[in-house]
mmCIF file of C-alpha atoms and ligand atoms in Angstrom:
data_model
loop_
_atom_site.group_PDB
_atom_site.id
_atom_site.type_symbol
_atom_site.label_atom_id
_atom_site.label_comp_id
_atom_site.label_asym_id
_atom_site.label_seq_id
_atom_site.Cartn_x
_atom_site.Cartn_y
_atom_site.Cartn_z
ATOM 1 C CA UNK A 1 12.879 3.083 -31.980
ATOM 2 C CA UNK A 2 9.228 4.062 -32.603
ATOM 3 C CA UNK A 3 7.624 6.628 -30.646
ATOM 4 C CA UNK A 4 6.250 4.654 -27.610
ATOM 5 C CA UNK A 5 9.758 2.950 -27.155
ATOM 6 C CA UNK A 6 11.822 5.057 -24.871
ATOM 7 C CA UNK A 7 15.439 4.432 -23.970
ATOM 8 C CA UNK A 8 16.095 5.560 -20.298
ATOM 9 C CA UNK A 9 18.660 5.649 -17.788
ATOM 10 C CA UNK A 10 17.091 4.833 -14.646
ATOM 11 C CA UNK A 11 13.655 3.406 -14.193
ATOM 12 C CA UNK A 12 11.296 3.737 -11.565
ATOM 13 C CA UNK A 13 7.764 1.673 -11.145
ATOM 14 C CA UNK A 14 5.427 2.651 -8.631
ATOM 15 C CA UNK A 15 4.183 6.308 -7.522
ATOM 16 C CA UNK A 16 4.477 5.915 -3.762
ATOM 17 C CA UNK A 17 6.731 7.339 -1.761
ATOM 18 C CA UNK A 18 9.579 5.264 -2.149
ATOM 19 C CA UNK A 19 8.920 5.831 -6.015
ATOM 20 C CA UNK A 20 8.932 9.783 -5.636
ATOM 21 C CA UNK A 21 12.168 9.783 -3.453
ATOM 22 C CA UNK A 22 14.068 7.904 -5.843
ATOM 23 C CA UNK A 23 12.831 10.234 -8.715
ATOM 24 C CA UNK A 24 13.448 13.382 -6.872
ATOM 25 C CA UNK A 25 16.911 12.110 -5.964
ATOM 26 C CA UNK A 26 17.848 10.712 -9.558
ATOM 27 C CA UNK A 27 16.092 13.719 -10.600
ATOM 28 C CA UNK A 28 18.732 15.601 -8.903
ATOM 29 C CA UNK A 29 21.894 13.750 -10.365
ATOM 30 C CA UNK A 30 20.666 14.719 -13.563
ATOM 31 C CA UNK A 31 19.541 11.135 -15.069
ATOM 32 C CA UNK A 32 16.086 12.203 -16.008
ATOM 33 C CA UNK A 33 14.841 9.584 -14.481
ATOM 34 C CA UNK A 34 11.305 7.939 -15.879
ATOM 35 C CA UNK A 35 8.170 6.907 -13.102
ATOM 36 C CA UNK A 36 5.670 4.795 -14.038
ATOM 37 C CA UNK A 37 3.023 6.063 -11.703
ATOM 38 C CA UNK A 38 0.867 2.336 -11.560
ATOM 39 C CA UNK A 39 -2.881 2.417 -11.423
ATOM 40 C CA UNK A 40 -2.252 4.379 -8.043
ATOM 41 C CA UNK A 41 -0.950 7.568 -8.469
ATOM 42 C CA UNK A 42 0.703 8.384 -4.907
ATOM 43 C CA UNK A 43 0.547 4.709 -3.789
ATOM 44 C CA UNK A 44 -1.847 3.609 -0.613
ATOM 45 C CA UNK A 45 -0.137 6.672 1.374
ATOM 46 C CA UNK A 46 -3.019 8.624 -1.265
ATOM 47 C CA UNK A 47 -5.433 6.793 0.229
ATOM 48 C CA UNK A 48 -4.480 7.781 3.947
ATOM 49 C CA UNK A 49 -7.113 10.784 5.164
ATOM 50 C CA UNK A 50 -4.718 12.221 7.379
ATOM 51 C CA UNK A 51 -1.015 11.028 7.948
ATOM 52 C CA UNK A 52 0.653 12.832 11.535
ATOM 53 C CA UNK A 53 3.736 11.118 11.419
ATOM 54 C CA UNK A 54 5.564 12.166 8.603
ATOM 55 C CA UNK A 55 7.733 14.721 9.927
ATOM 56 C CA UNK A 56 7.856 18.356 8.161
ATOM 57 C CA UNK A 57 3.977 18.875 9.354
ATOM 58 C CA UNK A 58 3.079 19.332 12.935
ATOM 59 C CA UNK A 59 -0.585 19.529 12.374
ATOM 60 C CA UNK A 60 -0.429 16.294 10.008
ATOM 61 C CA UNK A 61 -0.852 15.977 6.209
ATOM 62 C CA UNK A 62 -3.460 14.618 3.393
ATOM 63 C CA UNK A 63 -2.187 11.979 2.163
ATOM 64 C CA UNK A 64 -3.000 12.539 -0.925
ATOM 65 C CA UNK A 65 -2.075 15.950 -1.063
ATOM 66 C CA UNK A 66 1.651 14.560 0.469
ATOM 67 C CA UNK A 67 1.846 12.283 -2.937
ATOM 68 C CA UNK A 68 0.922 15.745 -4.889
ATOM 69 C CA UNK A 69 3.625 17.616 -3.266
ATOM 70 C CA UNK A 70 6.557 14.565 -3.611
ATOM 71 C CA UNK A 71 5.493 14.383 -7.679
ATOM 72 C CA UNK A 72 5.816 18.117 -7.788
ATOM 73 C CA UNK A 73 9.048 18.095 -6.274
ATOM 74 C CA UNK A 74 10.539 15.368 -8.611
ATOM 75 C CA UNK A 75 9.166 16.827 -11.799
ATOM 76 C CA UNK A 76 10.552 20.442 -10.911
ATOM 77 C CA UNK A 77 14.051 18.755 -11.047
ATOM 78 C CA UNK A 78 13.666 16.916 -14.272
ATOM 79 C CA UNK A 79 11.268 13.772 -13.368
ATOM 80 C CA UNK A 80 8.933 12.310 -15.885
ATOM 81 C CA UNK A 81 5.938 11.204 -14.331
ATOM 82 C CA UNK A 82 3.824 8.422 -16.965
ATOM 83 C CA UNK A 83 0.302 7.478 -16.107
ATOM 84 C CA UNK A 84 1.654 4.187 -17.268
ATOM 85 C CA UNK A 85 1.629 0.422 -15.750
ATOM 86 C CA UNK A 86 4.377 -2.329 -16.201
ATOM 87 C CA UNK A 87 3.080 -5.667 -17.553
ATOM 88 C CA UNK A 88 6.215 -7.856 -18.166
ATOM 89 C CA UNK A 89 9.690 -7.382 -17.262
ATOM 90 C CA UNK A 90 12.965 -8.718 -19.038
ATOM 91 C CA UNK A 91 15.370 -8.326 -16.412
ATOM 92 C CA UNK A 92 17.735 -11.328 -17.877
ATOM 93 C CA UNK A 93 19.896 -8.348 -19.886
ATOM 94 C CA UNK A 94 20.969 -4.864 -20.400
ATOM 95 C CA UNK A 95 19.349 -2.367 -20.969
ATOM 96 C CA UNK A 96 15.901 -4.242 -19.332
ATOM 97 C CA UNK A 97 12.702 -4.440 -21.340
ATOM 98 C CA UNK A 98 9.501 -3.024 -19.530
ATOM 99 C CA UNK A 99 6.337 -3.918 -21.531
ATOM 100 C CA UNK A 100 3.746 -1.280 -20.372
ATOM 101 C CA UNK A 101 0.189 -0.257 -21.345
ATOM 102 C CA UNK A 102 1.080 2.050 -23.978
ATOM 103 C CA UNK A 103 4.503 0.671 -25.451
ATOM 104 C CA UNK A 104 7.895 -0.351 -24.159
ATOM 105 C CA UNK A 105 10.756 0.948 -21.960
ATOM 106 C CA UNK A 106 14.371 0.221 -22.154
ATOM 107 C CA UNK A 107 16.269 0.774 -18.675
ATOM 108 C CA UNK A 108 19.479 0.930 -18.198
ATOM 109 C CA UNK A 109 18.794 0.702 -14.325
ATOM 110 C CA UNK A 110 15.641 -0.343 -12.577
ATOM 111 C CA UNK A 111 14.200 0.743 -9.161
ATOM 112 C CA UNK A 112 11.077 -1.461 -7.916
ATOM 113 C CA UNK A 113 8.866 0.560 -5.658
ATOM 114 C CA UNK A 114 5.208 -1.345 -7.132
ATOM 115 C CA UNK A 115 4.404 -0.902 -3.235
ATOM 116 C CA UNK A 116 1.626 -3.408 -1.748
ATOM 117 C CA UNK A 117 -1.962 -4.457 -1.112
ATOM 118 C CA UNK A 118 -4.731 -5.408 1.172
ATOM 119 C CA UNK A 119 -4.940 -8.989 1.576
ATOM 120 C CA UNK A 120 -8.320 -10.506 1.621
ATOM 121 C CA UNK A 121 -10.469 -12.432 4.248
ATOM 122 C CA UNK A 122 -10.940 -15.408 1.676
ATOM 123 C CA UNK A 123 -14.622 -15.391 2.602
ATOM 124 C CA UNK A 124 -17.451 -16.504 1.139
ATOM 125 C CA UNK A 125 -19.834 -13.439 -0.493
ATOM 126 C CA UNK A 126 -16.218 -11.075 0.029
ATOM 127 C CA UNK A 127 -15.530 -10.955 -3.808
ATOM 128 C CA UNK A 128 -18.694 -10.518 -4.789
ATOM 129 C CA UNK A 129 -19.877 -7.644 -2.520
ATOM 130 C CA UNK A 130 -16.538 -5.492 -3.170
ATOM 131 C CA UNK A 131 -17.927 -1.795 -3.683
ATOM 132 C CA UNK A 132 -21.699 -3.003 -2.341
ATOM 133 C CA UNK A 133 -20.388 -3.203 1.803
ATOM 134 C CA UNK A 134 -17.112 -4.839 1.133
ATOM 135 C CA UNK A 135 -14.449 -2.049 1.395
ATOM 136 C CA UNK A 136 -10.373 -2.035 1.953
ATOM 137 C CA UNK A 137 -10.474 1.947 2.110
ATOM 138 C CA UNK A 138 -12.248 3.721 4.553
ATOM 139 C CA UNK A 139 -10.740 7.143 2.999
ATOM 140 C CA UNK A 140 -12.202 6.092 -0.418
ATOM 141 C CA UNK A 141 -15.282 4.900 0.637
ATOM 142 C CA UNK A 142 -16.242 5.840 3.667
ATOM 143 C CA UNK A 143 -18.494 8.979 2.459
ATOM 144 C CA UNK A 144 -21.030 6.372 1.539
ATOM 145 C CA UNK A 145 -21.811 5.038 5.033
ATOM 146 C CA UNK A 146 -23.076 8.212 6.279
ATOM 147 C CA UNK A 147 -25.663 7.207 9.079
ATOM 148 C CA UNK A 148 -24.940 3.271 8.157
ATOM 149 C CA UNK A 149 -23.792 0.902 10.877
ATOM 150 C CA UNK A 150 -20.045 -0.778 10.003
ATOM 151 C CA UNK A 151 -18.186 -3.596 10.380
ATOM 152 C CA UNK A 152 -13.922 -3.044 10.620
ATOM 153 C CA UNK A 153 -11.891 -6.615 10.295
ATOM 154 C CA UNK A 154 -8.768 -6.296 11.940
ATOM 155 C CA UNK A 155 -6.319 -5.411 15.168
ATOM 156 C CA UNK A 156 -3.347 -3.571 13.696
ATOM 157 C CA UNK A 157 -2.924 0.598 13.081
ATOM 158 C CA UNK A 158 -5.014 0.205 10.144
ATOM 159 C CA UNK A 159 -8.020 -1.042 11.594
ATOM 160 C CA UNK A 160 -7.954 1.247 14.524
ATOM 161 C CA UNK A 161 -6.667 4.287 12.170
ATOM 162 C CA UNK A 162 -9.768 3.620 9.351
ATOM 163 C CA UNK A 163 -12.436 2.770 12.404
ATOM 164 C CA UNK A 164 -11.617 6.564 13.782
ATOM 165 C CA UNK A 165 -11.706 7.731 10.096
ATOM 166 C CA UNK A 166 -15.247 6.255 9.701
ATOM 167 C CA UNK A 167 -16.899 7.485 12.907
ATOM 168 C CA UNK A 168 -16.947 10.698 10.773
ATOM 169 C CA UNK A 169 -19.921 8.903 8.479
ATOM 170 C CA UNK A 170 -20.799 5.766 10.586
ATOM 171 C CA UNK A 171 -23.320 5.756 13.740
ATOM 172 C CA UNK A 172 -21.510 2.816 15.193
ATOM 173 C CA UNK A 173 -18.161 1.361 14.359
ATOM 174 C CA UNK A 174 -17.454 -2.448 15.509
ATOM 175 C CA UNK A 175 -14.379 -3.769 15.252
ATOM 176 C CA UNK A 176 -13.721 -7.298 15.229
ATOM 177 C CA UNK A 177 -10.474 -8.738 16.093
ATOM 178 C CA UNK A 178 -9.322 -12.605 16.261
ATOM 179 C CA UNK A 179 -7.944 -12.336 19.251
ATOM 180 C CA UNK A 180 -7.804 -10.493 22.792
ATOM 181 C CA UNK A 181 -5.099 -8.232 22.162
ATOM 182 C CA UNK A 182 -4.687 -5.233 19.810
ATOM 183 C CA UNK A 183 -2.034 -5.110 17.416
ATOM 184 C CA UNK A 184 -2.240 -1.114 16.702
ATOM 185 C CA UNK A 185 0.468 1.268 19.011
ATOM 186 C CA UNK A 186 -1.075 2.487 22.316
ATOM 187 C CA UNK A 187 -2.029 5.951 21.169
ATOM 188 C CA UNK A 188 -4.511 4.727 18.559
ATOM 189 C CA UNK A 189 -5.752 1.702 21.168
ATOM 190 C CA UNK A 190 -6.656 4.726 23.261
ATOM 191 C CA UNK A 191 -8.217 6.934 21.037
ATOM 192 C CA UNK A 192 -10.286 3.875 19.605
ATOM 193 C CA UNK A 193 -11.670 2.721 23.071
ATOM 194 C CA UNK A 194 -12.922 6.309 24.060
ATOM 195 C CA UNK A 195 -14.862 6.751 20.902
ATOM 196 C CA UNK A 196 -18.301 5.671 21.963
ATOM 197 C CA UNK A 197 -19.412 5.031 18.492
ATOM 198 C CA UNK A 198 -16.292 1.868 18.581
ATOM 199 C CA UNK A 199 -17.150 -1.194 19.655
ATOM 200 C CA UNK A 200 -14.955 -4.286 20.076
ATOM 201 C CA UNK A 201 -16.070 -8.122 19.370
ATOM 202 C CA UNK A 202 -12.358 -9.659 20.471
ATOM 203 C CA UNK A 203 -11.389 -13.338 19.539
ATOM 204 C CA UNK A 204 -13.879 -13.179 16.788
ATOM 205 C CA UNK A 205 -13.536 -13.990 13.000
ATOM 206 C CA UNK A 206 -15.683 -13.316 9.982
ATOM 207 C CA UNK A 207 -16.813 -16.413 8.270
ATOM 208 C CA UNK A 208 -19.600 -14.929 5.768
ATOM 209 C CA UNK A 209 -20.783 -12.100 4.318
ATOM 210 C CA UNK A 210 -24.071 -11.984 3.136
ATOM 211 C CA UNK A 211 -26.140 -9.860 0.596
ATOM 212 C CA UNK A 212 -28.293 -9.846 -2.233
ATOM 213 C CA UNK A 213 -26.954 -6.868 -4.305
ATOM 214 C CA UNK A 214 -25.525 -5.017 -1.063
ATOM 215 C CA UNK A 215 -24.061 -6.280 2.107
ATOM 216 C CA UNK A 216 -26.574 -7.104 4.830
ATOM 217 C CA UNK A 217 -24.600 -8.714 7.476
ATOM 218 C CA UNK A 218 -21.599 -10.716 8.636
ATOM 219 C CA UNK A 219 -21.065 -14.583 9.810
ATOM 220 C CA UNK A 220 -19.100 -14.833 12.913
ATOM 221 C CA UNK A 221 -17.554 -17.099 14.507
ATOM 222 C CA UNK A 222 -15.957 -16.625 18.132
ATOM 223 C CA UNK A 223 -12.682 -18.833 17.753
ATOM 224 C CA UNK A 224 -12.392 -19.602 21.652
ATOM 225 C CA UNK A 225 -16.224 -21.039 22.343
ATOM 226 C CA UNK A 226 -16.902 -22.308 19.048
ATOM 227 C CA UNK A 227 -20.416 -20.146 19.065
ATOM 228 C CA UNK A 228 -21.702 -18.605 15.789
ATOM 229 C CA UNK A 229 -23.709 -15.085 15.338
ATOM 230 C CA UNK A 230 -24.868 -13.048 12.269
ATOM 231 C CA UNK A 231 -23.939 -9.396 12.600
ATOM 232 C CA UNK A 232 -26.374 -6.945 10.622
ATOM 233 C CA UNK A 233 -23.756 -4.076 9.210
ATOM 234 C CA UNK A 234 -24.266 -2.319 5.922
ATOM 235 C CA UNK A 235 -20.547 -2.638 5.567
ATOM 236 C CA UNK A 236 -17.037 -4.005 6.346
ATOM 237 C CA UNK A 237 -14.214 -2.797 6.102
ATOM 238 C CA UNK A 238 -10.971 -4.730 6.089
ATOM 239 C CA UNK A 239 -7.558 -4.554 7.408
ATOM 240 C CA UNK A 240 -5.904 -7.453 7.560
ATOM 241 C CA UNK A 241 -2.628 -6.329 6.422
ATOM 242 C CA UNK A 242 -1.338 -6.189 3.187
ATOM 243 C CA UNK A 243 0.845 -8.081 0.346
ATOM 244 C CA UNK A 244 3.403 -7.129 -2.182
ATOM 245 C CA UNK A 245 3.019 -6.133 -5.324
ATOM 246 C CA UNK A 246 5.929 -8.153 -7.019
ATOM 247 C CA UNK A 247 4.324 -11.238 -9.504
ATOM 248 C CA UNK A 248 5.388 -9.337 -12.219
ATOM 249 C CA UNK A 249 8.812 -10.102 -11.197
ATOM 250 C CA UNK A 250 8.294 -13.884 -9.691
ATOM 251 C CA UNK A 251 11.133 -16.051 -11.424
ATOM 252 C CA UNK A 252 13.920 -12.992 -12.071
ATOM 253 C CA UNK A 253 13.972 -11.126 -8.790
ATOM 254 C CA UNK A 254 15.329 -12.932 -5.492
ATOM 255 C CA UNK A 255 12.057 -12.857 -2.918
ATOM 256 C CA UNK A 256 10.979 -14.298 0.191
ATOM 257 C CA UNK A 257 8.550 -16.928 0.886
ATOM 258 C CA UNK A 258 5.754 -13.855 1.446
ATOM 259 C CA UNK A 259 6.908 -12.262 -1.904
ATOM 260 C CA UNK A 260 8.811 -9.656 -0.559
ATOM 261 C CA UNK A 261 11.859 -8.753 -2.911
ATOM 262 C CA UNK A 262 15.409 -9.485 -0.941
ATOM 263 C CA UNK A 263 17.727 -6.228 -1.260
ATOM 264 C CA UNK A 264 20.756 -5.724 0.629
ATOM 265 C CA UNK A 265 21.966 -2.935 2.822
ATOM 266 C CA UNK A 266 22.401 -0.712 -0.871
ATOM 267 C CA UNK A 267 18.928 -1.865 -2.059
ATOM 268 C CA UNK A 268 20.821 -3.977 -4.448
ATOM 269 C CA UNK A 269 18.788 -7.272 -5.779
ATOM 270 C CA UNK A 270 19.923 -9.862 -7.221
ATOM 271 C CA UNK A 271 20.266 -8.735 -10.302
ATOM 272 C CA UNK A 272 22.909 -6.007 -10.746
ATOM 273 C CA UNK A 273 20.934 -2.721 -11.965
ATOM 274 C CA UNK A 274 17.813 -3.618 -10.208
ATOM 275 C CA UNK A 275 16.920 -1.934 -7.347
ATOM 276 C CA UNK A 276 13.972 -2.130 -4.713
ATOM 277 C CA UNK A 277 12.340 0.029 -2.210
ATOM 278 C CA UNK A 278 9.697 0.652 -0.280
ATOM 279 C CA UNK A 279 6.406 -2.190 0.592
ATOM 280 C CA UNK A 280 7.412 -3.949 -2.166
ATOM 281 C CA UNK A 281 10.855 -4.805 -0.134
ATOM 282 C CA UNK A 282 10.269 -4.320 3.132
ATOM 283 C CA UNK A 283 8.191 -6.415 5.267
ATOM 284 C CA UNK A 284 9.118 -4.872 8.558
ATOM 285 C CA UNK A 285 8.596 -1.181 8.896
ATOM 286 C CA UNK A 286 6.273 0.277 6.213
ATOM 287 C CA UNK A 287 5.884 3.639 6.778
ATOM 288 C CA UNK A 288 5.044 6.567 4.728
ATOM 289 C CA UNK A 289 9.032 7.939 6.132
ATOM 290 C CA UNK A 290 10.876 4.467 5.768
ATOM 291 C CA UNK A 291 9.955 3.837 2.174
ATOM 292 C CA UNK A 292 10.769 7.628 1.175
ATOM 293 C CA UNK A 293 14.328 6.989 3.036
ATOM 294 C CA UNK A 294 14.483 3.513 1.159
ATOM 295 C CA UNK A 295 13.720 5.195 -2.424
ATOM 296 C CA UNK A 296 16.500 7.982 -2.119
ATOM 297 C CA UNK A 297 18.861 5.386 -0.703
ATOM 298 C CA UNK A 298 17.791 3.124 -3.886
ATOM 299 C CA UNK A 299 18.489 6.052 -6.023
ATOM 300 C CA UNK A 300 21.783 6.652 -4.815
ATOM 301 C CA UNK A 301 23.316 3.484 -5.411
ATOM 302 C CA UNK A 302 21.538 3.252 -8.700
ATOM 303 C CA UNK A 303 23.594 6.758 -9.464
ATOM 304 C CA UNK A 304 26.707 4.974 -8.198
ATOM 305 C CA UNK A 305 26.364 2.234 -10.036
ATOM 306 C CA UNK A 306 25.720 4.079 -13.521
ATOM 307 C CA UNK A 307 28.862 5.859 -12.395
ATOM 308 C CA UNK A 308 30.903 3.276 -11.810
ATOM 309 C CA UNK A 309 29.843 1.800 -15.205
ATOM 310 C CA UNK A 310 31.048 4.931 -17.175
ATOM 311 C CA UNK A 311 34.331 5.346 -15.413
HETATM 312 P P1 LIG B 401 -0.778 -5.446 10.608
HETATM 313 O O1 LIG B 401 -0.047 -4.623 11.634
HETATM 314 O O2 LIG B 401 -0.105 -6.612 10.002
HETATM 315 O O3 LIG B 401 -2.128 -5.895 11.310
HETATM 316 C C1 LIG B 401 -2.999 -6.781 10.665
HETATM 317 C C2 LIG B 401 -4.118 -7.152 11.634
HETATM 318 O O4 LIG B 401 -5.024 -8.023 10.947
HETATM 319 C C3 LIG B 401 -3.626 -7.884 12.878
HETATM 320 O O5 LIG B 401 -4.328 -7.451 14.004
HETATM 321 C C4 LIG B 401 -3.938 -9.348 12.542
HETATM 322 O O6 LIG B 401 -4.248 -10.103 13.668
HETATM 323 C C5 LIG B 401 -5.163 -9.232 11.666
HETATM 324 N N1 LIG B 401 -5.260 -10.315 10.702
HETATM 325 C C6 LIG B 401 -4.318 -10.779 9.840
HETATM 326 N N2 LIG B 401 -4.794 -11.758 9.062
HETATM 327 C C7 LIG B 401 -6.071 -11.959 9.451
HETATM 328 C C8 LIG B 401 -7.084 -12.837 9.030
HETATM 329 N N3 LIG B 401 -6.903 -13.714 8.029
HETATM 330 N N4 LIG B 401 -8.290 -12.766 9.646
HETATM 331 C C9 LIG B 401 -8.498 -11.876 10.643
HETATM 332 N N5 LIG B 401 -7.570 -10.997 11.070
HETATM 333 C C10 LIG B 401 -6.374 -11.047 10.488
HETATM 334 O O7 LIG B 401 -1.249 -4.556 9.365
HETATM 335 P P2 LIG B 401 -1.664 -2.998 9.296
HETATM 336 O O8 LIG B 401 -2.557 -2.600 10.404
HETATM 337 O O9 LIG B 401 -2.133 -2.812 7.892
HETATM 338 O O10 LIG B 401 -0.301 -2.239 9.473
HETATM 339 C C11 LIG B 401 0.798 -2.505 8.596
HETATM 340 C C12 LIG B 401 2.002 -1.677 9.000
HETATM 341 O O11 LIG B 401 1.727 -0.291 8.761
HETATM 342 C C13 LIG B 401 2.354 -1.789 10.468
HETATM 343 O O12 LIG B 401 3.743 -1.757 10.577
HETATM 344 C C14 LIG B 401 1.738 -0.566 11.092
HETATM 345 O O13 LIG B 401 2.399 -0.146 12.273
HETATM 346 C C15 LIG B 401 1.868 0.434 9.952
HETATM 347 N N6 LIG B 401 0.810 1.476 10.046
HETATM 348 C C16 LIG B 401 1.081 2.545 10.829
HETATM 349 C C17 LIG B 401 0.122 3.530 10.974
HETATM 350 C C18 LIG B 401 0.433 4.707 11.841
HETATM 351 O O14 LIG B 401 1.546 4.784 12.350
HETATM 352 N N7 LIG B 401 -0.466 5.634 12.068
HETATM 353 C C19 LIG B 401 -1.117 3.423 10.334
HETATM 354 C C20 LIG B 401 -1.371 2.299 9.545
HETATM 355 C C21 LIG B 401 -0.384 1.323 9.422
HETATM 356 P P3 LIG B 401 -3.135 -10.487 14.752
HETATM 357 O O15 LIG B 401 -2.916 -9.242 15.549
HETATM 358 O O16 LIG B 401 -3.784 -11.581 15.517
HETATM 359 O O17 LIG B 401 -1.943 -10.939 13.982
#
């Protein structure tokens, strides 16, 4: 085996916090377990400015200083954490074959925690104006609207979470929404609608974005009367939910119609040895608390089952 082929026992892809869980845990039974952190080291937790409902810290936490403390935790018991990314999977036999940036992995088990990401409006000028106005990360980007007037897509936690993050920076905040209702849990509606630098434009949709080399305003379209405005915003941010990061398994690994991986009550996929966590299998709760629960209980099972192979 040359030196950027590794033989491991267990597996894991993805640095969030399913991914830390299940390293601390296998970590823990001893089966110096490998983590391929992704191109997101912490997963979009990282990305979260402030995250108050993970329990363990009253006052809240970074969430980027949470991913620091899981990976420290899972390399003090034996973890090894790769700046590494999985490009192709064999899953169709033992050990599996993980083709990565830098070489290839043999696993004897395999625990899927590649997490998930922001869907997109599907707009015309979106694609192009990404990092000039277009934004999915208010904690990554909002810095750069200080004294700027922005635009937040979007009715769920995220949207009202990332509009309070960016009345830090902005002077005024509007939130558009396609319909009447919120989405987002009463305690951020609340704090949202007594900001005064929030606004709401409700049963609304963006159907433009226009710019020459930065964003200068917004197309939208109220869905009930049919009527059409332009918005001038030096940026929008959107929320729109997110999707899972599984293509690289599309063909070998059981999924729903919305790409989710299907595990059972163990985590168990389809494939015996193959294991999934976290965003990447769970279209339901995705929290920061759920996927950390789903990684140990992956990790687990994955112990079992190496046990159960050797006797
Ligand atoms: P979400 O709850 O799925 O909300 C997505 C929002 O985007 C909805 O309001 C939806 O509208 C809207 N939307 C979807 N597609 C759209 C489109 N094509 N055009 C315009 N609007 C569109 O997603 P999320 O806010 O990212 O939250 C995901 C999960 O994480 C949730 O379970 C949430 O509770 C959790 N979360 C929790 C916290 C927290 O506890 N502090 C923070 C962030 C996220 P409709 O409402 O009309 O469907």
């Amino acid at each position: 085996m040359s030196t950027n082929e590794h033989h491991v026992k267990m597996l894991i892809l993805g640095s969030g916090p399913a991914g830390f869980s299940a390293a601390l845990y296998a970590a823990r039974a001893e089966l110096a377990p490998g983590l391929l952190s992704g191109t997101q080291l912490g997963g979009q937790a990282a990305l979260t400015y402030t995250i108050e409902n993970y329990p363990g810290f009253p006052e809240g936490v970074g969430g980027a200083q949470l991913g620091e403390l899981f990976q420290k935790q899972a390399e003090h018991f034996g973890a090894r954490v790769e700046f590494d990314t999985a490009n192709k999977v064999d899953l169709s036999t033992r050990p599996f074959k993980i083709e990565t940036d830098t070489g290839e992995y043999q696993a004897d088990t395999l625990i899927v925690t590649t997490g998930a990401s922001p869907i997109h409006l599907n707009v015309p000028g979106e694609d192009m104006l990404v990092g000039r106005g277009v934004s999915y990360c208010a904690t990554c980007d909002g810095a750069f609207f200080k004294d700027k007037k922005v635009l937040v897509v979007g009715g769920g936690d995220s949207a009202l979470e990332e509009a309070l993050f960016l009345t830090r920076y902005a002077t005024s905040v509007t939130i558009v929404h396609r319909r009447e209702e919120l989405r987002a849990g009463p305690i951020l509606q609340k704090r949202a609608k007594e900001n005064p630098k929030i606004a709401f434009i409700f049963n609304t949709v963006v159907t433009e974005i226009r710019g020459k080399d930065k964003m200068e305003m917004a197309l939208l379209k109220n869905v009930k009367t049919g009527e059409e405005t332009s918005f001038t915003a030096d940026g929008i941010f959107i929320f729109i939910g997110h999707t899972p990061n599984t293509q690289l398994f599309e063909g070998q690994l059981k999924m729903d119609s919305h790409g989710y991986i299907e595990t059972d009550m163990l985590m168990q996929t389809n494939v015996p040895g193959v294991f999934a966590a976290g965003e990447a299998a769970d279209p339901h709760f995705r929290q920061v608390i759920t996927s950390a629960g789903m990684g140990a209980a992956a990790a687990i099972q994955a112990t079992r089952f190496l046990e159960a192979e050797s006797g």
